[in-house]
Short mmCIF file of C-alpha atoms in Angstrom, two decimals:
data_model
loop_
_atom_site.label_atom_id
_atom_site.label_comp_id
_atom_site.label_asym_id
_atom_site.label_seq_id
_atom_site.Cartn_x
_atom_site.Cartn_y
_atom_site.Cartn_z
CA MET H 1 -5.09 27.24 -1.95
CA ILE H 2 -2.82 26.21 0.88
CA LEU H 3 -4.21 25.98 4.41
CA ARG H 4 -2.43 25.35 7.60
CA THR H 5 -4.14 22.78 9.90
CA PRO H 6 -4.35 23.02 13.69
CA LEU H 7 -2.55 19.55 13.86
CA ALA H 8 1.09 20.17 14.25
CA GLY H 9 1.24 22.97 11.50
CA HIS H 10 0.97 20.72 8.56
CA GLN H 11 -0.09 22.07 5.23
CA LEU H 12 -2.64 20.61 2.91
CA LEU H 13 -3.31 21.35 -0.75
CA LEU H 14 -7.08 21.74 -1.51
CA LEU H 15 -8.19 20.64 -4.87
CA PRO H 16 -11.58 20.93 -6.61
CA SER H 17 -13.79 17.98 -6.41
CA VAL H 18 -16.65 16.72 -8.68
CA LEU H 19 -20.08 16.00 -7.42
CA LEU H 20 -21.34 12.84 -9.04
CA LEU H 21 -24.88 11.65 -9.39
CA PRO H 22 -24.04 7.88 -8.51
CA LEU H 23 -23.29 9.12 -5.02
CA LEU H 24 -26.96 10.12 -4.44
CA LEU H 25 -28.41 6.70 -4.55
CA PRO H 26 -26.76 5.24 -1.34
CA LEU H 27 -27.95 8.42 0.46
CA LEU H 28 -31.57 7.74 -0.44
CA LEU H 29 -31.42 4.34 1.05
CA PHE H 30 -30.45 5.66 4.53
CA ARG H 31 -33.01 6.65 7.09
CA PRO H 32 -32.34 10.38 7.59
CA CYS H 33 -31.04 11.68 10.98
CA ASP H 34 -31.07 15.06 12.40
CA ALA H 35 -27.44 16.38 12.17
CA LYS H 36 -26.22 18.20 15.25
CA THR H 37 -23.78 21.12 15.05
CA ALA H 38 -20.46 19.86 13.52
CA ASN H 39 -17.80 19.47 16.13
CA PRO H 40 -14.32 20.72 15.46
CA GLY H 41 -13.25 17.39 13.89
CA ASP H 42 -16.29 17.65 11.45
CA GLN H 43 -15.13 21.10 10.39
CA LEU H 44 -11.57 19.97 9.86
CA GLN H 45 -12.80 17.25 7.78
CA MET H 46 -14.88 19.28 5.71
CA GLN H 47 -12.01 21.84 5.06
CA HIS H 48 -9.18 19.46 4.45
CA HIS H 49 -10.57 16.28 2.73
CA GLN H 50 -11.26 17.90 -0.93
CA LEU H 51 -9.37 15.28 -3.03
CA ALA H 52 -9.71 15.46 -6.79
CA ALA H 53 -11.82 12.60 -8.08
CA GLU H 54 -9.83 9.98 -10.06
CA GLN H 55 -12.92 9.62 -12.37
CA GLY H 56 -12.74 12.03 -15.27
CA LEU H 57 -9.01 12.31 -15.35
CA PRO H 58 -7.25 11.19 -18.49
CA GLU H 59 -5.21 8.14 -18.38
CA PRO H 60 -1.50 8.51 -17.49
CA ARG H 61 0.70 9.24 -20.34
CA ALA H 62 3.36 6.82 -21.73
CA TYR H 63 6.85 7.57 -20.52
CA MET H 64 10.12 7.25 -22.23
CA PRO H 65 13.23 7.97 -20.10
CA ASP H 66 15.82 10.58 -20.86
CA ALA H 67 18.94 8.39 -21.28
CA GLN H 68 21.07 11.31 -19.74
CA HIS H 69 19.37 10.59 -16.41
CA LEU H 70 18.14 7.03 -16.49
CA ASP H 71 18.35 4.38 -19.26
CA PHE H 72 17.16 0.93 -19.43
CA VAL H 73 20.16 -0.82 -17.95
CA TYR H 74 20.72 -2.54 -14.55
CA HIS H 75 22.24 -0.09 -11.96
CA ASP H 76 24.64 -1.26 -9.32
CA HIS H 77 24.32 -0.03 -5.78
CA GLU H 78 26.60 2.93 -6.36
CA GLU H 79 24.76 3.88 -9.52
CA LEU H 80 21.37 3.51 -7.90
CA THR H 81 22.55 5.84 -4.98
CA ARG H 82 23.86 8.42 -7.35
CA PHE H 83 20.61 8.38 -9.27
CA LEU H 84 18.55 8.76 -6.08
CA ARG H 85 20.59 11.46 -4.85
CA ALA H 86 20.67 13.38 -8.08
CA THR H 87 16.86 13.13 -8.36
CA SER H 88 16.37 14.33 -4.92
CA ALA H 89 18.60 17.39 -5.58
CA ARG H 90 17.02 18.12 -8.87
CA TYR H 91 13.32 17.73 -7.70
CA PRO H 92 13.46 18.96 -4.00
CA ASN H 93 9.75 19.94 -4.10
CA LEU H 94 8.68 16.44 -5.10
CA THR H 95 11.21 14.01 -3.64
CA ALA H 96 12.77 13.16 -0.35
CA LEU H 97 15.56 10.53 0.13
CA TYR H 98 16.07 8.58 3.42
CA SER H 99 17.67 5.31 4.58
CA ILE H 100 15.81 2.87 6.71
CA GLY H 101 18.93 1.06 7.56
CA LYS H 102 21.82 -1.04 6.07
CA SER H 103 22.37 -4.49 4.83
CA ILE H 104 24.75 -7.01 6.27
CA GLN H 105 27.64 -5.53 4.07
CA GLY H 106 26.76 -1.96 4.90
CA ARG H 107 24.77 -0.87 1.79
CA ASP H 108 22.00 1.71 2.61
CA LEU H 109 18.39 0.69 2.13
CA TRP H 110 17.31 3.77 0.27
CA VAL H 111 13.77 4.98 0.15
CA MET H 112 12.55 7.78 -2.03
CA VAL H 113 9.36 9.67 -1.12
CA VAL H 114 7.60 11.05 -4.26
CA SER H 115 4.91 13.51 -3.43
CA SER H 116 3.90 17.19 -3.52
CA SER H 117 4.55 17.09 0.26
CA PRO H 118 7.79 14.80 0.40
CA TYR H 119 9.10 15.92 3.78
CA GLU H 120 5.80 16.33 5.63
CA HIS H 121 2.94 13.88 6.08
CA MET H 122 -0.21 15.33 4.40
CA VAL H 123 -2.94 15.05 7.21
CA GLY H 124 -5.91 13.08 5.94
CA LYS H 125 -3.90 11.70 2.89
CA PRO H 126 -2.50 8.04 2.67
CA ASP H 127 1.01 6.75 2.67
CA VAL H 128 1.72 3.86 0.17
CA LYS H 129 4.76 2.00 -0.75
CA TYR H 130 6.55 -0.21 -3.13
CA VAL H 131 9.43 -2.65 -2.26
CA GLY H 132 11.64 -4.17 -4.84
CA ASN H 133 14.47 -6.81 -5.03
CA ILE H 134 13.74 -8.71 -1.74
CA HIS H 135 15.30 -11.40 -3.55
CA GLY H 136 18.52 -10.21 -4.97
CA ASN H 137 18.47 -12.22 -8.12
CA GLU H 138 14.98 -10.76 -9.02
CA PRO H 139 16.01 -7.09 -10.07
CA VAL H 140 13.49 -6.18 -12.66
CA GLY H 141 11.26 -4.67 -9.99
CA ARG H 142 14.29 -2.72 -8.78
CA GLU H 143 14.68 -1.17 -12.21
CA MET H 144 11.10 -0.56 -12.62
CA LEU H 145 10.90 1.47 -9.35
CA LEU H 146 13.76 3.56 -10.48
CA HIS H 147 11.79 4.36 -13.69
CA LEU H 148 8.68 4.92 -11.76
CA ILE H 149 10.35 7.65 -9.74
CA GLN H 150 11.74 9.19 -12.80
CA TYR H 151 8.30 8.96 -14.53
CA PHE H 152 6.67 10.64 -11.45
CA VAL H 153 8.98 13.79 -11.21
CA THR H 154 9.15 14.35 -14.93
CA SER H 155 5.28 14.03 -15.47
CA TYR H 156 4.01 15.98 -12.52
CA SER H 157 3.75 19.29 -14.21
CA SER H 158 2.27 17.82 -17.51
CA ASP H 159 0.26 14.77 -16.56
CA GLN H 160 -3.15 15.35 -14.71
CA TYR H 161 -3.24 11.86 -13.41
CA VAL H 162 0.25 11.95 -11.83
CA LYS H 163 -0.39 15.36 -10.48
CA TRP H 164 -3.70 14.16 -8.75
CA LEU H 165 -1.77 11.11 -7.47
CA LEU H 166 1.19 12.96 -6.01
CA ASP H 167 -1.01 15.87 -4.61
CA ASN H 168 -3.00 13.28 -2.60
CA THR H 169 -0.71 10.52 -1.79
CA ARG H 170 2.80 10.01 -0.32
CA ILE H 171 4.55 7.31 -2.24
CA HIS H 172 7.48 5.61 -0.60
CA ILE H 173 9.68 3.50 -2.89
CA LEU H 174 12.38 0.98 -1.71
CA PRO H 175 14.06 -0.04 -4.92
CA THR H 176 16.17 -2.75 -3.26
CA MET H 177 15.63 -4.45 -0.09
CA ASN H 178 18.50 -6.99 -0.70
CA PRO H 179 21.47 -4.96 -2.30
CA ASP H 180 23.96 -7.54 -1.21
CA GLY H 181 22.21 -10.39 -3.07
CA TYR H 182 21.90 -8.34 -6.11
CA ALA H 183 25.72 -7.75 -6.00
CA VAL H 184 26.37 -11.41 -6.52
CA SER H 185 23.59 -12.23 -8.98
CA LYS H 186 24.16 -12.85 -12.57
CA GLU H 187 22.33 -11.09 -15.44
CA GLY H 188 20.71 -13.60 -17.81
CA THR H 189 20.02 -16.17 -15.17
CA CYS H 190 16.41 -17.11 -15.26
CA ASP H 191 16.32 -19.77 -12.59
CA GLY H 192 18.44 -20.77 -9.54
CA GLY H 193 19.11 -19.37 -6.25
CA GLN H 194 22.47 -17.46 -6.70
CA GLY H 195 21.91 -13.92 -5.16
CA ARG H 196 18.42 -14.78 -3.89
CA TYR H 197 19.44 -14.61 -0.14
CA ASN H 198 21.08 -12.00 1.85
CA ALA H 199 24.90 -12.19 2.74
CA ARG H 200 24.16 -14.42 5.55
CA GLY H 201 22.21 -16.76 3.42
CA PHE H 202 18.78 -15.97 4.62
CA ASP H 203 15.77 -15.66 2.38
CA LEU H 204 14.27 -12.22 3.44
CA ASN H 205 10.81 -13.23 2.36
CA ARG H 206 10.88 -15.97 4.98
CA ASN H 207 12.20 -14.01 7.81
CA PHE H 208 9.19 -12.02 9.26
CA PRO H 209 6.93 -12.99 12.09
CA ASP H 210 4.09 -15.32 10.96
CA TYR H 211 0.60 -15.39 11.86
CA PHE H 212 0.14 -19.22 11.64
CA LYS H 213 3.44 -20.66 12.78
CA GLN H 214 6.28 -19.52 14.92
CA ASN H 215 9.18 -18.41 12.77
CA ASN H 216 12.38 -19.34 14.39
CA LYS H 217 14.64 -17.92 11.80
CA ARG H 218 17.06 -15.30 13.28
CA GLY H 219 16.03 -11.85 12.33
CA GLN H 220 18.14 -10.10 9.71
CA PRO H 221 19.11 -6.47 9.52
CA GLU H 222 17.20 -5.97 6.30
CA THR H 223 13.99 -7.34 7.63
CA ASP H 224 14.47 -5.74 10.98
CA SER H 225 14.80 -2.29 9.08
CA VAL H 226 11.63 -2.95 7.16
CA LYS H 227 9.83 -4.01 10.35
CA ASP H 228 10.83 -0.80 12.09
CA TRP H 229 9.82 1.20 9.09
CA ILE H 230 6.30 -0.10 8.78
CA SER H 231 5.92 0.38 12.55
CA LYS H 232 6.44 4.28 12.18
CA ILE H 233 4.28 4.95 9.12
CA GLN H 234 0.69 3.89 8.73
CA PHE H 235 1.04 2.50 5.21
CA VAL H 236 -2.41 1.92 3.58
CA LEU H 237 -1.27 -0.07 0.57
CA SER H 238 1.82 -1.90 -0.73
CA GLY H 239 3.28 -3.88 -3.47
CA SER H 240 6.34 -6.25 -3.31
CA LEU H 241 8.10 -6.67 -6.68
CA HIS H 242 9.43 -10.14 -7.52
CA GLY H 243 10.45 -12.16 -10.52
CA GLY H 244 10.13 -15.67 -11.74
CA ALA H 245 6.45 -15.76 -12.50
CA LEU H 246 3.73 -13.58 -14.01
CA VAL H 247 1.06 -13.04 -11.40
CA ALA H 248 -0.23 -11.02 -8.62
CA SER H 249 -0.42 -13.05 -5.48
CA TYR H 250 -2.42 -11.93 -2.27
CA PRO H 251 -2.51 -13.15 1.33
CA TYR H 252 -2.52 -15.45 3.05
CA ASP H 253 0.81 -16.92 2.00
CA ASN H 254 0.60 -19.38 4.90
CA THR H 255 -2.00 -21.68 6.23
CA PRO H 256 -2.46 -23.71 9.59
CA ASN H 257 -1.96 -26.97 7.88
CA SER H 258 0.63 -26.62 5.10
CA ARG H 259 3.58 -28.37 3.74
CA ILE H 260 6.25 -25.56 3.38
CA CYS H 261 8.15 -25.29 0.15
CA ARG H 262 11.27 -23.20 -0.10
CA SER H 263 10.42 -22.12 -3.70
CA SER H 264 7.71 -22.49 -6.28
CA ALA H 265 10.13 -24.52 -8.43
CA LEU H 266 10.59 -26.93 -5.69
CA CYS H 267 6.82 -27.29 -5.17
CA ALA H 268 6.45 -28.04 -8.75
CA MET H 269 8.61 -31.17 -8.27
CA PHE H 270 6.23 -32.78 -6.05
CA GLN H 271 3.70 -34.30 -8.56
CA THR H 272 1.25 -35.06 -5.64
CA TYR H 273 1.59 -31.67 -4.08
CA SER H 274 -1.62 -29.70 -3.73
CA ALA H 275 -2.52 -26.56 -1.67
CA ALA H 276 -5.74 -25.01 -0.66
CA PRO H 277 -6.45 -21.18 -0.53
CA SER H 278 -5.96 -19.58 2.86
CA LEU H 279 -8.24 -16.53 2.68
CA THR H 280 -8.14 -13.33 4.75
CA PRO H 281 -11.33 -11.56 6.06
CA ASP H 282 -10.57 -9.08 3.37
CA ASP H 283 -10.42 -11.66 0.45
CA ASP H 284 -12.71 -9.50 -1.78
CA VAL H 285 -10.49 -6.53 -1.48
CA PHE H 286 -7.30 -8.41 -2.02
CA LYS H 287 -8.65 -10.08 -5.13
CA HIS H 288 -9.82 -6.67 -6.36
CA LEU H 289 -6.29 -5.16 -5.73
CA SER H 290 -4.73 -8.09 -7.63
CA LEU H 291 -7.02 -7.81 -10.50
CA VAL H 292 -6.29 -3.95 -10.82
CA TYR H 293 -2.77 -4.78 -11.32
CA ALA H 294 -3.23 -7.80 -13.54
CA ARG H 295 -5.79 -6.07 -15.85
CA ASN H 296 -3.74 -3.02 -16.37
CA HIS H 297 -0.69 -5.02 -17.23
CA ALA H 298 -0.15 -5.79 -20.74
CA LYS H 299 -0.03 -9.59 -20.41
CA MET H 300 -0.63 -10.77 -16.75
CA SER H 301 -4.41 -11.01 -16.94
CA ARG H 302 -4.26 -13.56 -19.68
CA GLY H 303 -3.10 -16.22 -17.08
CA VAL H 304 -0.63 -17.80 -19.46
CA ALA H 305 2.00 -20.11 -17.83
CA CYS H 306 5.70 -18.95 -17.95
CA LYS H 307 6.64 -22.47 -18.88
CA SER H 308 4.75 -25.72 -19.67
CA ALA H 309 5.78 -27.28 -16.24
CA THR H 310 4.65 -24.16 -14.19
CA PRO H 311 1.09 -23.35 -13.35
CA ALA H 312 -1.20 -20.79 -15.21
CA PHE H 313 -3.17 -18.40 -13.11
CA GLU H 314 -6.84 -17.57 -13.89
CA ASN H 315 -7.09 -13.86 -14.67
CA GLY H 316 -3.42 -13.52 -13.65
CA ILE H 317 -3.98 -13.60 -9.87
CA THR H 318 -3.62 -16.32 -7.08
CA ASN H 319 -4.06 -16.75 -3.40
CA GLY H 320 -0.45 -17.07 -2.06
CA ALA H 321 -1.00 -20.27 0.05
CA ALA H 322 -3.11 -21.86 -3.02
CA TRP H 323 0.17 -21.34 -5.12
CA TYR H 324 2.55 -22.66 -2.51
CA PRO H 325 2.47 -21.85 1.19
CA LEU H 326 5.39 -20.30 3.00
CA THR H 327 6.28 -19.15 6.46
CA GLY H 328 7.57 -15.63 7.20
CA GLY H 329 6.39 -13.79 4.23
CA MET H 330 6.39 -10.05 4.24
CA GLN H 331 2.90 -9.53 2.80
CA ASP H 332 1.17 -11.44 5.59
CA TYR H 333 3.18 -9.59 8.13
CA ASN H 334 2.14 -6.07 6.69
CA TYR H 335 -1.44 -7.07 6.82
CA VAL H 336 -1.83 -8.85 10.11
CA TRP H 337 0.49 -6.73 12.20
CA TYR H 338 -0.44 -3.20 10.79
CA GLY H 339 -3.48 -3.57 8.62
CA CYS H 340 -1.45 -2.58 5.46
CA MET H 341 -2.92 -4.30 2.34
CA GLU H 342 0.23 -5.77 0.57
CA ILE H 343 0.38 -8.00 -2.40
CA THR H 344 3.31 -9.73 -4.23
CA LEU H 345 3.78 -8.74 -7.88
CA GLU H 346 5.63 -11.41 -9.81
CA ILE H 347 6.52 -9.43 -12.91
CA SER H 348 8.90 -11.33 -14.96
CA CYS H 349 9.01 -15.07 -16.05
CA CYS H 350 12.77 -14.89 -15.95
CA LYS H 351 14.35 -13.86 -12.71
CA PHE H 352 17.22 -11.78 -14.07
CA PRO H 353 16.51 -11.23 -17.83
CA PRO H 354 18.92 -9.40 -20.14
CA ALA H 355 18.84 -5.68 -19.81
CA TYR H 356 17.72 -5.16 -23.29
CA GLU H 357 14.40 -6.55 -22.18
CA LEU H 358 13.91 -3.98 -19.50
CA LYS H 359 12.06 -1.53 -21.86
CA LYS H 360 9.59 -4.15 -22.66
CA TYR H 361 8.93 -4.91 -18.90
CA TRP H 362 8.40 -1.09 -18.25
CA GLU H 363 5.91 -0.96 -21.10
CA ASP H 364 4.11 -3.83 -19.63
CA ASN H 365 4.04 -2.57 -15.96
CA GLN H 366 3.83 1.17 -16.23
CA LEU H 367 0.04 1.51 -16.14
CA SER H 368 -0.30 -1.13 -13.49
CA LEU H 369 2.24 0.40 -11.01
CA ILE H 370 0.34 3.68 -11.17
CA LYS H 371 -3.31 2.44 -11.06
CA PHE H 372 -2.56 0.09 -8.16
CA LEU H 373 -1.44 2.92 -6.01
CA ALA H 374 -4.53 4.88 -6.66
CA GLU H 375 -6.54 2.09 -4.93
CA ALA H 376 -5.49 3.66 -1.68
CA HIS H 377 -8.23 6.28 -2.42
CA ARG H 378 -11.00 3.62 -2.32
CA GLY H 379 -13.07 2.74 0.75
CA VAL H 380 -13.34 4.67 4.07
CA GLN H 381 -11.10 7.37 5.56
CA GLY H 382 -11.37 9.80 8.39
CA PHE H 383 -10.45 10.80 11.99
CA VAL H 384 -11.11 9.73 15.44
CA PHE H 385 -11.52 12.69 17.88
CA ASP H 386 -12.32 13.26 21.55
CA PRO H 387 -15.20 15.70 22.46
CA ALA H 388 -12.86 18.63 22.14
CA GLY H 389 -11.97 17.81 18.46
CA MET H 390 -8.49 16.61 19.47
CA PRO H 391 -7.18 13.62 17.72
CA ILE H 392 -7.02 10.23 19.41
CA GLU H 393 -3.76 8.47 18.63
CA ARG H 394 -3.58 4.58 18.40
CA ALA H 395 -7.32 4.11 18.63
CA SER H 396 -8.08 0.49 17.53
CA ILE H 397 -10.39 0.11 14.53
CA LYS H 398 -12.00 -2.87 12.98
CA ILE H 399 -14.67 -3.29 10.24
CA LYS H 400 -17.30 -5.58 11.67
CA GLY H 401 -17.01 -9.16 10.35
CA ARG H 402 -13.36 -8.49 9.21
CA ASP H 403 -11.14 -9.56 12.24
CA VAL H 404 -7.93 -7.92 11.06
CA GLY H 405 -7.92 -4.51 12.63
CA PHE H 406 -5.73 -1.41 12.43
CA GLN H 407 -4.89 1.78 14.32
CA THR H 408 -5.18 5.54 14.04
CA THR H 409 -2.09 7.75 13.47
CA LYS H 410 -0.90 10.41 15.84
CA TYR H 411 -3.27 12.78 13.95
CA GLY H 412 -6.16 10.42 14.63
CA GLU H 413 -6.42 9.45 10.88
CA PHE H 414 -7.35 6.09 9.57
CA TRP H 415 -7.96 4.44 6.19
CA ARG H 416 -9.39 1.15 5.01
CA ILE H 417 -9.66 0.05 1.40
CA LEU H 418 -13.26 -1.52 0.93
CA LEU H 419 -15.54 -2.40 -2.02
CA PRO H 420 -19.00 -0.85 -2.37
CA GLY H 421 -21.47 -1.82 0.10
CA TYR H 422 -22.76 -1.29 3.75
CA TYR H 423 -20.41 -1.71 6.70
CA LYS H 424 -20.08 -1.14 10.45
CA VAL H 425 -17.00 0.09 12.06
CA GLU H 426 -15.94 -0.58 15.64
CA VAL H 427 -13.64 1.90 17.32
CA PHE H 428 -11.95 1.41 20.71
CA ALA H 429 -9.44 3.73 22.65
CA GLU H 430 -8.14 3.46 26.21
CA GLY H 431 -10.18 5.65 28.55
CA PHE H 432 -13.01 6.08 25.93
CA ALA H 433 -16.32 4.29 25.44
CA PRO H 434 -16.23 2.17 22.37
CA ARG H 435 -18.39 3.29 19.34
CA GLU H 436 -20.08 1.32 16.42
CA VAL H 437 -20.86 3.41 13.35
CA GLU H 438 -22.68 2.38 10.20
CA PHE H 439 -21.52 3.84 6.71
CA VAL H 440 -21.71 3.06 3.13
CA ILE H 441 -18.98 2.63 0.35
CA VAL H 442 -19.64 3.86 -3.10
CA GLU H 443 -17.44 3.05 -6.29
CA GLN H 444 -14.18 4.90 -6.36
CA HIS H 445 -15.08 7.73 -4.05
CA PRO H 446 -13.87 7.63 -0.52
CA THR H 447 -16.47 7.84 2.30
CA LEU H 448 -15.44 10.39 4.93
CA LEU H 449 -15.98 9.21 8.40
CA ASN H 450 -15.37 11.19 11.59
CA VAL H 451 -15.80 9.31 14.88
CA THR H 452 -15.95 11.15 18.23
CA LEU H 453 -15.31 9.15 21.28
CA GLN H 454 -16.67 10.09 24.81
CA PRO H 455 -14.65 9.38 27.81
CA SER H 456 -15.88 6.45 29.52
CA LYS H 457 -15.73 7.40 33.10
CA PHE H 458 -17.84 10.48 32.49
CA LEU H 459 -20.48 8.48 30.77
CA VAL H 460 -20.67 5.79 33.35
CA ALA H 461 -20.73 8.42 36.12
CA ALA H 462 -23.57 10.20 34.44
CA SER H 463 -25.71 7.08 33.66
CA GLY H 464 -24.87 4.60 36.11
CA SER H 465 -25.27 1.94 33.75
CA SER H 466 -23.42 0.03 31.06
CA ILE H 467 -22.18 1.95 27.89
CA SER H 468 -23.86 1.32 24.74
CA THR H 469 -21.53 0.76 21.78
CA LYS H 470 -24.32 1.78 19.23
CA THR H 471 -24.29 5.45 17.87
CA SER H 472 -26.50 7.30 15.41
CA THR H 473 -25.08 8.74 12.36
CA ALA H 474 -25.77 11.79 10.07
CA LYS H 475 -24.88 11.29 6.28
CA HIS H 476 -24.62 14.02 3.81
CA LEU H 477 -22.59 14.97 0.73
CA VAL H 478 -19.36 17.03 1.10
CA ASN H 479 -17.71 18.09 -2.17
CA GLY H 480 -18.89 15.11 -3.89
CA LYS H 481 -18.04 12.47 -1.12
CA LEU H 482 -20.05 10.76 1.39
CA GLN H 483 -19.68 12.40 4.75
CA VAL H 484 -20.63 10.48 7.83
CA SER H 485 -20.54 12.24 11.24
CA THR H 486 -21.24 10.49 14.43
CA GLU H 487 -23.33 11.83 17.34
#
């Protein structure tokens, strides 16, 4: 059933949900509250947040490409562009192609949206992304993302898991962030730096603003384009695909007291070198996301070293700074500046392996690439409204005890990936009294949370006293999800 929402005329596809008994236990632990009449925001949430539960769906099917459209070979920029344009024309209801900018040498930085709503944001449903080939001589991720696009569009009508994912998520895929570097890279080169940098010789994964240290490197068109891109779309989850190791690496990449290495190979040369982890307030979530990728990968979770002289990683994951610290990395920037949970996925021991090995890499990574994106549907999601039920844009939100915050979209939406447990959320917006709301997260089923803020000037005038940041909550089940409404 298609409904048109009162928010900018967006359409949402409503899917059946499953009511699961494990959701009942957390409800019994709460002291019941008297629920007041639902405000317009509550009604909107009840109507438009019926996502199909991931549990109970069959595993995604194995995919083998049709060589007529996409084979396991490396594609230069012209071939990549032709494939993306042809796919967009062939699947107009599932794909949208756009460029976020150009490289130094004028190559488009193409992004393909794959979703059942490719041209419109689906209100209440998250945007996620993959970025490949930030280092031009690490192109396995570039090819994996092209095959992921092909897999999605050819499986939507026959694979229940893919249909669920595309019906409830907008997936943005940037196959190559460094097309100029790729153009001068050499197939079969497992090490070395030829093609790693952009056409001006800058390492793009050292070119972002840094949380711990001032990054004085001149901004490059490719990184400026990505920064502008993620400032306009509230991405919830992201993966950056690299090569040269087999590990899922999570923030922070930098630390206040670090000796900076230009590459992992350089760090390995220092026999006395050692680094300590640099942990985020969301370390539990980042470890979980990394494990989701590693454990669904054919080999990564074994933690086997690529070479005898390189490190092995327990369970196939590592904190970035514990591996080797760096300044100006993309994953830290995503997280600190915009609250997007990005991890770095090193998916090939050889940076630029022979093309005949690409099929093996796809088989190793297919399930991981899909399951990782589904994690965007874990945790808490909802809206922030004013008393009239209108969305509040750019409200600041922070999970208490986790100091990295995030903001609402122009529709008042927010998302945060969290593991099961009890939490408090703090919500602030200019002109409104702040609110603090308690909620609970259960395994693999998002908690739906609406927060209604009251204008601060009216409350102050009415009470003549300071404004309390506490708010009572009513909690109940709506279509198999935990619903929390503030009073």
